[in-house]
Short mmCIF file of C-alpha atoms and ligand atoms in Angstrom, two decimals:
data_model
loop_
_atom_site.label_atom_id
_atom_site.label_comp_id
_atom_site.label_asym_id
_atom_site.label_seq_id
_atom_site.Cartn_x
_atom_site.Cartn_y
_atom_site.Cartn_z
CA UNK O 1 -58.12 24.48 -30.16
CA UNK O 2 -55.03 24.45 -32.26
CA UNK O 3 -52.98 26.33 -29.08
CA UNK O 4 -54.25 23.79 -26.90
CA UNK O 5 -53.02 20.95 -28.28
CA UNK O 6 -50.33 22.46 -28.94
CA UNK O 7 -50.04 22.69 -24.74
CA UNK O 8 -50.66 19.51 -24.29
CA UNK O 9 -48.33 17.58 -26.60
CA UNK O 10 -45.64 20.67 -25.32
CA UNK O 11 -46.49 18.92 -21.95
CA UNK O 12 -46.50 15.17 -22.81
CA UNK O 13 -42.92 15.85 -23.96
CA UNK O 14 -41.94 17.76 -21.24
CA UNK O 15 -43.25 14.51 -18.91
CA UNK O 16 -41.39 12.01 -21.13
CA UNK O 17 -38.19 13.94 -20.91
CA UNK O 18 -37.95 14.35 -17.39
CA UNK O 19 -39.33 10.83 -16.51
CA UNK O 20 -36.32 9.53 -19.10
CA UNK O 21 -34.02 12.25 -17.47
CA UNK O 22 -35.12 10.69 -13.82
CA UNK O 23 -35.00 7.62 -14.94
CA UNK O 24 -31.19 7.69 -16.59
CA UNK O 25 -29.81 9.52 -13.33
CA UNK O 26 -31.51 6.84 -11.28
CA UNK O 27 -29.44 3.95 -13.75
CA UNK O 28 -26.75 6.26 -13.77
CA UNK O 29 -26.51 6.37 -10.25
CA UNK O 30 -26.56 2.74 -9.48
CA UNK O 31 -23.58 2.11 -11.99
CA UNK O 32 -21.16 4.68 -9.88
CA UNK O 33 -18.90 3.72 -8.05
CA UNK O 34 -17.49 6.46 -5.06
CA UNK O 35 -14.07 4.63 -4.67
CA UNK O 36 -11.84 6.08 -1.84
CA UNK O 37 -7.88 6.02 -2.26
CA UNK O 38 -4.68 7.81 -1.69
CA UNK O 39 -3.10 6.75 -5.09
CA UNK O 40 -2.04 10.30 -5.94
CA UNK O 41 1.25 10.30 -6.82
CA UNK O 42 2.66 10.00 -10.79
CA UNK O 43 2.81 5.75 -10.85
CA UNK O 44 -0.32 5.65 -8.93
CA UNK O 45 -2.54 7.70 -10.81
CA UNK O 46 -1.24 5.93 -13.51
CA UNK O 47 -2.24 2.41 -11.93
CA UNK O 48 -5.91 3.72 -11.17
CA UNK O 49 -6.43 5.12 -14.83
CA UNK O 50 -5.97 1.19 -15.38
CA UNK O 51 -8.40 0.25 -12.77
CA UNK O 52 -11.04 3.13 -14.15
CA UNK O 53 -10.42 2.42 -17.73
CA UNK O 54 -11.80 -1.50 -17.39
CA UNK O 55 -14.66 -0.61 -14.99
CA UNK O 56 -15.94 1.90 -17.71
CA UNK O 57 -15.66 -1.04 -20.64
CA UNK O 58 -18.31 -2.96 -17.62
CA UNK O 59 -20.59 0.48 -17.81
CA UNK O 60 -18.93 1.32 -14.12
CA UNK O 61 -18.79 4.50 -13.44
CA UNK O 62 -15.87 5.80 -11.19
CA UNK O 63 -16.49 8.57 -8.58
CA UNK O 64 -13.04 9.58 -7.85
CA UNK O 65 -12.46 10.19 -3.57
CA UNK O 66 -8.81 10.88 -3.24
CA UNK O 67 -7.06 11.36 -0.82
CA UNK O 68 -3.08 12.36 -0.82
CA UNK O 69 -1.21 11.27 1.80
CA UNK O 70 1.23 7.90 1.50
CA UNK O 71 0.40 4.81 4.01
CA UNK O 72 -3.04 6.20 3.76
CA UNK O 73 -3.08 7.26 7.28
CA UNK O 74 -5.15 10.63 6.06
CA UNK O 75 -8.13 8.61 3.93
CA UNK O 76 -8.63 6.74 7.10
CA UNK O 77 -9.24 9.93 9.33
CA UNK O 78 -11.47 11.08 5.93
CA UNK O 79 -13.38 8.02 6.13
CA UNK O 80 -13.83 7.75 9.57
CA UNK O 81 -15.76 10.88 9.23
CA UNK O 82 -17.55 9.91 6.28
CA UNK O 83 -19.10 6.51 8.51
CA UNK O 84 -19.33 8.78 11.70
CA UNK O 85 -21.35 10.78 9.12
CA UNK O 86 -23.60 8.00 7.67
CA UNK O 87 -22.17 8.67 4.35
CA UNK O 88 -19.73 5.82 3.91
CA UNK O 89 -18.37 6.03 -0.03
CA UNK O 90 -19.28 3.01 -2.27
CA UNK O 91 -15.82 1.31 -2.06
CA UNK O 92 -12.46 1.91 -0.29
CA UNK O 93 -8.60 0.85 -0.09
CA UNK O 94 -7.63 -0.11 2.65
CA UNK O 95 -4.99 -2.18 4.27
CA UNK O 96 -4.57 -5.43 6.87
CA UNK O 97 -6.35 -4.89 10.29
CA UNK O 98 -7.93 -1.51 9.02
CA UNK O 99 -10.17 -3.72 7.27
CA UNK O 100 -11.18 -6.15 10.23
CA UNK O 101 -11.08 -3.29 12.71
CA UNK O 102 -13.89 -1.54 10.24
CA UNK O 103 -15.98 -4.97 9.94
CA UNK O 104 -15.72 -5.54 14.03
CA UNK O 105 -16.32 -1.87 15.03
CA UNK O 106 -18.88 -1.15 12.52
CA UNK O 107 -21.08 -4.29 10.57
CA UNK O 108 -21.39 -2.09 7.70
CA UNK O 109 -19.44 -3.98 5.09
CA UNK O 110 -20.88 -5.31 2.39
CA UNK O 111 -20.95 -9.48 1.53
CA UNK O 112 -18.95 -10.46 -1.52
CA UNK O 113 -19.76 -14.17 -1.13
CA UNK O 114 -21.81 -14.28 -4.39
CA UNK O 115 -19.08 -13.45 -6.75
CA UNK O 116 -16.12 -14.82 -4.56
CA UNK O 117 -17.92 -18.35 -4.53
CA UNK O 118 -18.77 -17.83 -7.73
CA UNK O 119 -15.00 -17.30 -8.96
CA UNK O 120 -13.41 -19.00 -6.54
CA UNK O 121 -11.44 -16.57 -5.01
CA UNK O 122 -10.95 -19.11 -1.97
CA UNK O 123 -8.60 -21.06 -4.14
CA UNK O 124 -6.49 -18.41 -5.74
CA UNK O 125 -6.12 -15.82 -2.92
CA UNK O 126 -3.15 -16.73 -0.46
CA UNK O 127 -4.36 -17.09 3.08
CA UNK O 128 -2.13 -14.35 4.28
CA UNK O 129 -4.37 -12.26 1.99
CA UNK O 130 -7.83 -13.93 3.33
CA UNK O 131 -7.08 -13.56 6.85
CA UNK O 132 -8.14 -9.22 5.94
CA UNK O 133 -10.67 -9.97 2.78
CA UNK O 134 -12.90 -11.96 5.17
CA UNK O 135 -14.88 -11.32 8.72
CA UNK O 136 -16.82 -14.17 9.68
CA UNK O 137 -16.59 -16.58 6.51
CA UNK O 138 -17.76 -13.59 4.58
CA UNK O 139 -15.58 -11.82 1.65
CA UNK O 140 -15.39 -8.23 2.91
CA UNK O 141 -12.77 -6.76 0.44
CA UNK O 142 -11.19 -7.76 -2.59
CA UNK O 143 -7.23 -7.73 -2.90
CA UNK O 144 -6.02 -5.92 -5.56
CA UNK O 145 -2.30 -6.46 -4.73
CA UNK O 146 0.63 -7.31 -2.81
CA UNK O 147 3.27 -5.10 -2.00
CA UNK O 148 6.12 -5.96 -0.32
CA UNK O 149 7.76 -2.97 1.90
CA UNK O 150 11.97 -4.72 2.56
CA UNK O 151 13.28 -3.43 -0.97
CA UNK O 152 16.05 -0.84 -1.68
CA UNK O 153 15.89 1.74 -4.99
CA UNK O 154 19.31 2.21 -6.08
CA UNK O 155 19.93 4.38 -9.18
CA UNK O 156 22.54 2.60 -11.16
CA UNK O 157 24.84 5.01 -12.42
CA UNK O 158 25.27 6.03 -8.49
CA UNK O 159 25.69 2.46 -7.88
CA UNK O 160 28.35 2.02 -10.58
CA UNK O 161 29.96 5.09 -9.68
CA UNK O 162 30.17 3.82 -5.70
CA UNK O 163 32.27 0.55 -6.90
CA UNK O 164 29.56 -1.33 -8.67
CA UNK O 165 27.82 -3.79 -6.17
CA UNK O 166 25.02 -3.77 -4.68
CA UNK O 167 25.22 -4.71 -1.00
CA UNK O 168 24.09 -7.71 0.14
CA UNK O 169 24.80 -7.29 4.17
CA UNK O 170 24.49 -4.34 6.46
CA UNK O 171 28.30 -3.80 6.23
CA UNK O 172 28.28 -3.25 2.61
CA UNK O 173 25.74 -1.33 2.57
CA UNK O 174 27.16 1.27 4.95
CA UNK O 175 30.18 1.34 2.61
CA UNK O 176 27.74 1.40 -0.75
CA UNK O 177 26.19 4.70 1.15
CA UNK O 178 30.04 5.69 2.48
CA UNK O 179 31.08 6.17 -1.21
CA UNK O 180 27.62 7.91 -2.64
CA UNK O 181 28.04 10.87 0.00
CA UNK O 182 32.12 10.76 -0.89
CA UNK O 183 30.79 11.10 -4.83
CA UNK O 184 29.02 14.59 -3.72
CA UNK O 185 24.88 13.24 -3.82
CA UNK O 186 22.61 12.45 -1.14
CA UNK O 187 23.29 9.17 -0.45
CA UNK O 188 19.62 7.94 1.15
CA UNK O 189 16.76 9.43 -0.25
CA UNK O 190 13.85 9.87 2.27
CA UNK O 191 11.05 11.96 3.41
CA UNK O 192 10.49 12.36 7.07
CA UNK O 193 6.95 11.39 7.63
CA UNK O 194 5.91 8.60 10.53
CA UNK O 195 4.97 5.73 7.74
CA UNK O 196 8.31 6.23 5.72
CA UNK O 197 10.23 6.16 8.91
CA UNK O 198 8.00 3.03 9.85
CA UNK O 199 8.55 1.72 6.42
CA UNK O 200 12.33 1.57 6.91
CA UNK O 201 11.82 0.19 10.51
CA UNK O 202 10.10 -2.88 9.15
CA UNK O 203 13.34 -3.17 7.01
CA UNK O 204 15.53 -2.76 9.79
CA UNK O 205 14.08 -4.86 12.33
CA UNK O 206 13.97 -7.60 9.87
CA UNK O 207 17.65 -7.07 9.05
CA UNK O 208 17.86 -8.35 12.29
CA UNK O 209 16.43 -11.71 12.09
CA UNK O 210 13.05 -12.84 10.87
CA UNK O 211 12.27 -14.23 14.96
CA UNK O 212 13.06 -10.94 15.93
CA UNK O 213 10.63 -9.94 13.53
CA UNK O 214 8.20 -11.95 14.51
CA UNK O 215 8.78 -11.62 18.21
CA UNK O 216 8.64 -7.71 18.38
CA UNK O 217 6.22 -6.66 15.42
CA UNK O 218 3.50 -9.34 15.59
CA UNK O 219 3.53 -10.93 19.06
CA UNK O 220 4.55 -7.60 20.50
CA UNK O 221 7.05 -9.35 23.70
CA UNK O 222 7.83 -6.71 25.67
CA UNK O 223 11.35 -8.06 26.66
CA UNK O 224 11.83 -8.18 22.91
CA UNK O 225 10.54 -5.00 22.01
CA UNK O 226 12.74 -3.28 25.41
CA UNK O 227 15.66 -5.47 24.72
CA UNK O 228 19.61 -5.16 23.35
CA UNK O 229 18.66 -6.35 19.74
CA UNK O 230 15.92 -3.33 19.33
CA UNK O 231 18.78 -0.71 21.03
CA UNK O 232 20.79 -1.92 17.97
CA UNK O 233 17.86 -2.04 15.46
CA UNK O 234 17.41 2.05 16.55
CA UNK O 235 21.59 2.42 16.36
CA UNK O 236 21.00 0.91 12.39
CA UNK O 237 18.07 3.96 12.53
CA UNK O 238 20.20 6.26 13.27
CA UNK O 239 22.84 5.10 11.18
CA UNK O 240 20.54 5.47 8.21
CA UNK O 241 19.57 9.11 9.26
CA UNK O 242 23.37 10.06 9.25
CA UNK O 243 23.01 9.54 4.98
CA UNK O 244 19.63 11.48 4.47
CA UNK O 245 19.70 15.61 3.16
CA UNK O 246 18.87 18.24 5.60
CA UNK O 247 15.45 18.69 3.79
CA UNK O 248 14.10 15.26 4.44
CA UNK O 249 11.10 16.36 6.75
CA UNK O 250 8.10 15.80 5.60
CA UNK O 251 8.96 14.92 1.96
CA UNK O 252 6.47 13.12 0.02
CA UNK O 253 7.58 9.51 -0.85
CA UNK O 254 7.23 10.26 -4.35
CA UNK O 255 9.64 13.25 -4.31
CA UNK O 256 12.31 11.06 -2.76
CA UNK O 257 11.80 8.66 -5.33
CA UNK O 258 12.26 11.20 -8.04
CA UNK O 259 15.79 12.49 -6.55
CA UNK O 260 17.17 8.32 -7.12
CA UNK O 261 15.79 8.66 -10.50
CA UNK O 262 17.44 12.05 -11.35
CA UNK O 263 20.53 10.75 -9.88
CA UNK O 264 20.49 13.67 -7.23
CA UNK O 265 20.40 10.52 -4.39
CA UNK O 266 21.40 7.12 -4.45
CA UNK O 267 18.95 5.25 -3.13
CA UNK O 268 15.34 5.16 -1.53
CA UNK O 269 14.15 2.54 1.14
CA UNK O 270 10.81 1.97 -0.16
CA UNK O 271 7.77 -0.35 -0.94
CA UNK O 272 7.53 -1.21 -4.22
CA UNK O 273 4.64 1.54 -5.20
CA UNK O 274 8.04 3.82 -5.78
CA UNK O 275 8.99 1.40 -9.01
CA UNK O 276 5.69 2.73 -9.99
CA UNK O 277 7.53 6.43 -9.81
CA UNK O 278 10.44 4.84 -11.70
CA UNK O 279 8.62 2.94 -14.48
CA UNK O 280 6.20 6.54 -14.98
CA UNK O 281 9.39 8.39 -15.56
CA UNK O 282 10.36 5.47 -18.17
CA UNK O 283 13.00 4.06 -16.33
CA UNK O 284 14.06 0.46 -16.50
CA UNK O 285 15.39 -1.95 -13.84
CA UNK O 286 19.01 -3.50 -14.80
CA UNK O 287 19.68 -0.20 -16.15
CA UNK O 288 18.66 2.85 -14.63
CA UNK O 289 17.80 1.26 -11.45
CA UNK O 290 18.68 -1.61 -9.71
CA UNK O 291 15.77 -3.23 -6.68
CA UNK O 292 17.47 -5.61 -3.94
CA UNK O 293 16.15 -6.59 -0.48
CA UNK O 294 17.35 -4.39 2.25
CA UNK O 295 20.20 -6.00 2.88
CA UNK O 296 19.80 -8.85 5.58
CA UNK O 297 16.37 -9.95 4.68
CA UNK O 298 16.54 -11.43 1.74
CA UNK O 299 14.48 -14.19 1.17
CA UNK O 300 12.19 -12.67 3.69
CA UNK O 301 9.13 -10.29 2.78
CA UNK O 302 7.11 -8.06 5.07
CA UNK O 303 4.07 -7.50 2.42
CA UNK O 304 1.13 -5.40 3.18
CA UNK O 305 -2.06 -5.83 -0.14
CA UNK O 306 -4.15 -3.05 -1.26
CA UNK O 307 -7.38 -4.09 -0.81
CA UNK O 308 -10.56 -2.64 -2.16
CA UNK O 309 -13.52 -2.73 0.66
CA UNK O 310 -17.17 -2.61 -0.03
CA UNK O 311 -19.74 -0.96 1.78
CA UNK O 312 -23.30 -1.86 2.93
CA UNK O 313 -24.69 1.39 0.61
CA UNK O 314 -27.74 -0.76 -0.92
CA UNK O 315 -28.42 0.04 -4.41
CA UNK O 316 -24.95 0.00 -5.51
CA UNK O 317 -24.33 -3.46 -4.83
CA UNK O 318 -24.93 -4.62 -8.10
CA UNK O 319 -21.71 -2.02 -9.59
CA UNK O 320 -19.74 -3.25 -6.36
CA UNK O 321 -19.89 -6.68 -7.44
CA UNK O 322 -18.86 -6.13 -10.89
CA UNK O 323 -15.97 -4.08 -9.48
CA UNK O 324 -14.82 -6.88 -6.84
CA UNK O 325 -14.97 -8.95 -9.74
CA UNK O 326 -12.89 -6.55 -12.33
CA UNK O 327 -10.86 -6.27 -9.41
CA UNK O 328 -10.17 -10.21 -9.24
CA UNK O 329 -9.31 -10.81 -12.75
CA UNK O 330 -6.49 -12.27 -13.55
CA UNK O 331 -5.83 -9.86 -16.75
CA UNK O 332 -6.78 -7.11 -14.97
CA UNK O 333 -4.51 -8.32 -12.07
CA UNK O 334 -1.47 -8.74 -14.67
CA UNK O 335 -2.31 -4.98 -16.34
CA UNK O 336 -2.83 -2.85 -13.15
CA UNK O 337 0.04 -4.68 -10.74
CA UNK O 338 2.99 -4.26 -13.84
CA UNK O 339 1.95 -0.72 -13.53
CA UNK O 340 1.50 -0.29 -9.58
CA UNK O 341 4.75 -1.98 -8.85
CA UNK O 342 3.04 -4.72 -6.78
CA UNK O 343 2.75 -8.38 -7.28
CA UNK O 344 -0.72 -9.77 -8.17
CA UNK O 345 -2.83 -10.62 -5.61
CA UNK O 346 -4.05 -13.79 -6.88
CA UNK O 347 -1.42 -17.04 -7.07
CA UNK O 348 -2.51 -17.61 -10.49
CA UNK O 349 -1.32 -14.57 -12.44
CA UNK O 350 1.14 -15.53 -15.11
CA UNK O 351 4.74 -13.31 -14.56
CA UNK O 352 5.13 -12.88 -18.62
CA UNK O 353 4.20 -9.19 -18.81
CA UNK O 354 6.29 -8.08 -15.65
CA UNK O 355 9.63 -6.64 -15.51
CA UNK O 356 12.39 -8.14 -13.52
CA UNK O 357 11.45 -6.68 -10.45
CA UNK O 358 8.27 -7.74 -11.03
CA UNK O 359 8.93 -11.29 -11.51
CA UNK O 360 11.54 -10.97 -8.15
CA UNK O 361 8.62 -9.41 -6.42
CA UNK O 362 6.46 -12.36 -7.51
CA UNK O 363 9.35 -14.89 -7.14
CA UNK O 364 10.18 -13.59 -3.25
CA UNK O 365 6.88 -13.74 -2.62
CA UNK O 366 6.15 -17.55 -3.28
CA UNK O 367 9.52 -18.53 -1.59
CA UNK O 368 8.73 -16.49 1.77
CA UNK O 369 5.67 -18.01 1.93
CA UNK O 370 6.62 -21.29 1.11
CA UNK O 371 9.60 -20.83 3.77
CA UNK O 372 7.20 -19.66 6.54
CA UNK O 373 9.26 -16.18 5.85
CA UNK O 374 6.13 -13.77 5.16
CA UNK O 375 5.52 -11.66 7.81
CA UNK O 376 2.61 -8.55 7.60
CA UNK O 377 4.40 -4.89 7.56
CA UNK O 378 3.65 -3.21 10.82
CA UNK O 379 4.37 -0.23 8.90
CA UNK O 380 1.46 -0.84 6.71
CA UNK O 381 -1.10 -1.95 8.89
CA UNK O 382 -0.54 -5.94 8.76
CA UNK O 383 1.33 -6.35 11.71
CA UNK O 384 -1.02 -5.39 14.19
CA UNK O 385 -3.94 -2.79 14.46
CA UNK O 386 -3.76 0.60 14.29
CA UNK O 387 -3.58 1.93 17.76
CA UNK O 388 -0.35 0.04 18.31
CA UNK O 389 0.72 0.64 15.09
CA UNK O 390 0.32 4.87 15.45
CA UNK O 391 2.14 4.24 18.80
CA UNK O 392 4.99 2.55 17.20
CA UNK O 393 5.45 5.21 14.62
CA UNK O 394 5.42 7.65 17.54
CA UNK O 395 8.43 6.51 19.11
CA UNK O 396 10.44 5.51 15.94
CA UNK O 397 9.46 9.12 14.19
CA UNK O 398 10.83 10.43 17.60
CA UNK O 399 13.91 8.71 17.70
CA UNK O 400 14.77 9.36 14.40
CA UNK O 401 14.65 12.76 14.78
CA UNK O 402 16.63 12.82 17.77
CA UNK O 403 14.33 13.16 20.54
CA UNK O 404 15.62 9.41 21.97
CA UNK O 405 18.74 7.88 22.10
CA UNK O 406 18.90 4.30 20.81
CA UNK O 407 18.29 2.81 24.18
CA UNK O 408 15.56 5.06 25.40
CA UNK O 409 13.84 4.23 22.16
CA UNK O 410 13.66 0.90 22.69
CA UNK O 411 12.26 1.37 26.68
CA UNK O 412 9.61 3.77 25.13
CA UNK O 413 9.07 1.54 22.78
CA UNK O 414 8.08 -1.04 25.05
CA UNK O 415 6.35 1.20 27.04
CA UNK O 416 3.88 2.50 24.01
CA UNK O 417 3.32 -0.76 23.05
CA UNK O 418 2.31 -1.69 26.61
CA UNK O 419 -0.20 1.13 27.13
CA UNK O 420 -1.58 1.04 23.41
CA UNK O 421 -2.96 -2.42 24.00
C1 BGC D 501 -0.07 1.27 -0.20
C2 BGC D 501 0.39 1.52 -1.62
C3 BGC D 501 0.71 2.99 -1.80
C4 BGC D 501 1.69 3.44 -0.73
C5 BGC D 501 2.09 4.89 -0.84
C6 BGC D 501 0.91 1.83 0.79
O1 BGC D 501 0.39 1.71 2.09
O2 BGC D 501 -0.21 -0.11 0.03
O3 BGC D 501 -0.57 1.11 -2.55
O4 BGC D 501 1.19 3.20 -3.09
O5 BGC D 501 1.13 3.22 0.53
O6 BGC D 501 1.01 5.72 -0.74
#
C-alpha cells in the first residue's frame, strides 16, 4: 500500500512538472522574438546588444538570425528562402522598397496599427520614412533609424598631415587624396563589393547636382542615365579607384573602416554605420576623425532607415508589438542611434546625448528635408526596387573594375536600367 502511494504521488509530480515545463516553453515561446539582421560587424553588434538589452527588461526574448554581409543583400536571399519555406522569422531589417516589395508580393506582414495609433507614430515619423513603414494605411515596419550614405571618414592626423583642410569641392578633394598617397598611406579606403561601390555612386552622382540625382536614380530618364553628365559621374568613379590599395576586392566595409582609424588610409566613403566602427574603437570626431559630406553635396542627404518588419507568425504578435514599440521609443531611439551612428528615426528625439556627427547627421537631415534636398539612396534600396537596383550595381561594380570605360558605362547603364524595368 505504502509503495503504491508512493507511485502515485511519484506520478502526480511527474504530471505537474511537465504540465509547468509545457506550459513555461509555451510562455516562453510567445515572448521570443526570431529577429533577422546583418549587424555583424564591431559598432553593430554593439548597437543590437542595445536593442536586446531593453527588450529583455520588457521579458522579450531575442532569437538572434544574423546574417553577415553589409547592404544586407545576403539576409534578403536568406529570407527569401525562409518565406519560400513557410518559415518566415518573427521580425526582420530591412530597407526602403524591400519592405513594400515583401508586403505587395507576399500579404504576410503583420499590422502594427494598434500600437502606432496608439503612440502616434503618424506624427513623429517623417513621411520619407512612412512612405516604407506602411502598405495600404497599415504600419508594416517600425523605423529604427536613419542613415544617411553622402559622408566622408577622414582620419585626422592624415588630414593634418595632407595640409589640414578638409575639402569642400571635388577639386580639393582630389588634392586632399593627391597629398595622402604622396605621405606613403592608402589614400581611399574601400572594399570592392557591389553595395560599397553603389554606396560611393550615390555620393558621386549627387556631387553632380541634386536634379541629376533625382533625374537618374529615382525617375530613372534614360537620356539622363545614357547622357554626358553620367560619362563624367563614371570618370569621378574612376578617379576615386586610382586612390584605393591593390587589395580592395571584396573587403568588408568594416575592415576599411578600421585601416582610417589605424591611420594605415585616409579616408573611407561610407554611411554613417562606419562611425559606429570608429566610436567601438573609442575614437572621437574633432580629433581622431573628422565626418564631412562628400564634397559637392552638402546640404543634400541620400538617407536609407533601418527598419524592423513584422511578420504575420500568429502567436508572437503580442512580443512583436512590444518590440515595435521598444523600437519607437524615444530613449531607446536616443541610446541605440548614438551607438549605430544613425540619426533617430523619430523627429522628436532630443540631440543632447549625440556626438558632433551625430547632431550634423541630425542637423543635415532636418535642413534636406526642409529644402526638398532628401533623396532615398539607390544604393540602399530607397531609390527604387531591387531589380533595378542589382542592375545598377552590375554595371557600376563593372566599370569600376575596369570592364567599361566611362562612356560605355553610362550606355550600359541605360541599357540595364531599361531591361530591368
Ligand atoms: C544598413 C546599416 C548597416 C550597413 C552595413 C546598411 O544598408 O542600413 O544599418 O550598418 O548597411 O551593413
Amino acid at each position: 500500500m505504502i509503495f503504491l502511494n508512493f507511485i502515485k504521488t511519484t506520478l502526480a509530480i511527474s504530471a505537474l512538472t511537465l504540465s509547468t515545463t509545457i506550459l513555461t516553453s509555451i510562455a516562453n515561446a510567445n515572448s521570443d522574438v526570431e529577429v533577422m539582421h546583418w549587424w555583424t560587424s564591431g559598432g553593430e553588434a554593439a548597437a543590437i546588444k542595445v536593442l536586446q538589452k531593453d527588450l529583455a527588461s520588457k521579458d522579450v526574448n531575442w532569437k538572434d538570425m544574423p546574417v553577415a554581409g553589409g547592404g544586407g543583400s545576403d539576409a534578403m536571399t536568406v529570407l527569401r528562402a525562409r518565406i519560400t519555406a513557410g518559415n518566415p522569422p518573427t521580425a526582420a531589417q530591412m530597407l526602403g522598397f524591400d519592405i513594400t516589395d515583401w508586403a505587395k508580393s507576399t500579404g504576410k506582414l503583420g499590422n502594427l496599427n494598434a500600437v502606432a495609433e496608439k503612440e502616434d507614430w503618424d506624427k513623429v515619423v517623417p513621411a520619407a520614412l512612412q512612405k516604407f513603414s506602411k502598405y495600404e494605411g497599415k504600419w508594416i515596419a517600425a523605423p529604427v533609424n536613419v542613415h544617411s550614405s553622402n559622408w566622408v571618414w577622414v582620419n585626422k592626423k592624415a588630414l593634418d598631415d595632407a595640409g589640414g583642410k578638409a575639402p569642400t569641392t571635388w577639386e580639393e578633394l582630389l588634392t586632399v587624396l593627391d597629398k595622402m598617397k604622396a605621405n606613403g598611406i592608402t589614400p581611399l579606403a574601400h572594399g570592392g563589393q557591389p553595395w560599397q561601390d553603389a554606396t560611393l555612386f550615390d555620393a558621386v552622382v549627387l556631387s553632380m547636382g541634386d536634379d541629376f540625382y533625382k533625374k537618374a536614380m529615382i525617375d530613372l530618364d534614360p537620356e539622363t542615365l545614357g547622357g554626358e553628365t553620367m560619362v563624367k559621374a563614371f570618370e569621378r568613379m574612376a578617379a576615386l579607384r586610382s586612390y584605393v590599395d591593390d587589395n580592395f576586392s571584396g573587403r568588408d566595409w568594416s575592415l576599411a573602416s578600421s585601416m582610417v582609424i589605424e591611420g594605415k588610409a585616409g579616408m573611407q566613403m561610407m554611411g554613417d554605420w562606419a562611425k559606429g566602427e570608429f566610436i567601438k574603437a573609442d575614437k572621437k570626431p574633432g580629433e581622431d576623425f573628422v565626418c564631412i559630406r562628400f564634397p559637392g553635396t552638402q546640404g543634400a542627404v541620400t538617407f536609407n532607415s533601418d527598419q524592423f518588419v513584422m511578420f504575420d507568425v500568429g502567436d508572437q504578435s503580442e512580443a512583436q508589438m512590444k518590440m515595435a514599440s521598444a523600437v519607437m521609443n524615444p530613449v531607446f531611439q536616443s541610446a541605440f542611434n548614438v551607438v549605430k551612428g544613425s540619426a533617430p528615426a523619430r523627429t522628436d528625439v532630443p540631440n543632447d546625448a549625440f556626438d558632433d556627427c551625430g547632431k550634423k547627421a541630425m542637423a543635415d537631415l532636418a535642413e534636406a528635408s526642409k529644402n526638398n534636398r532628401l533623396f532615398g539612396s539607390m544604393a540602399h534600396g530607397h531609390a527604387v526596387p531591387a531589380s533595378i537596383k542589382n542592375a545598377i550595381y552590375d554595371v557600376v561594380t563593372a566599370h569600376f573594375n575596369g570592364e567599361f570605360d566611362s562612356k560605355t558605362a553610362a550606355e550600359e547603364l541605360e541599357a540595364a536600367v531599361f531591361a530591368s524595368k
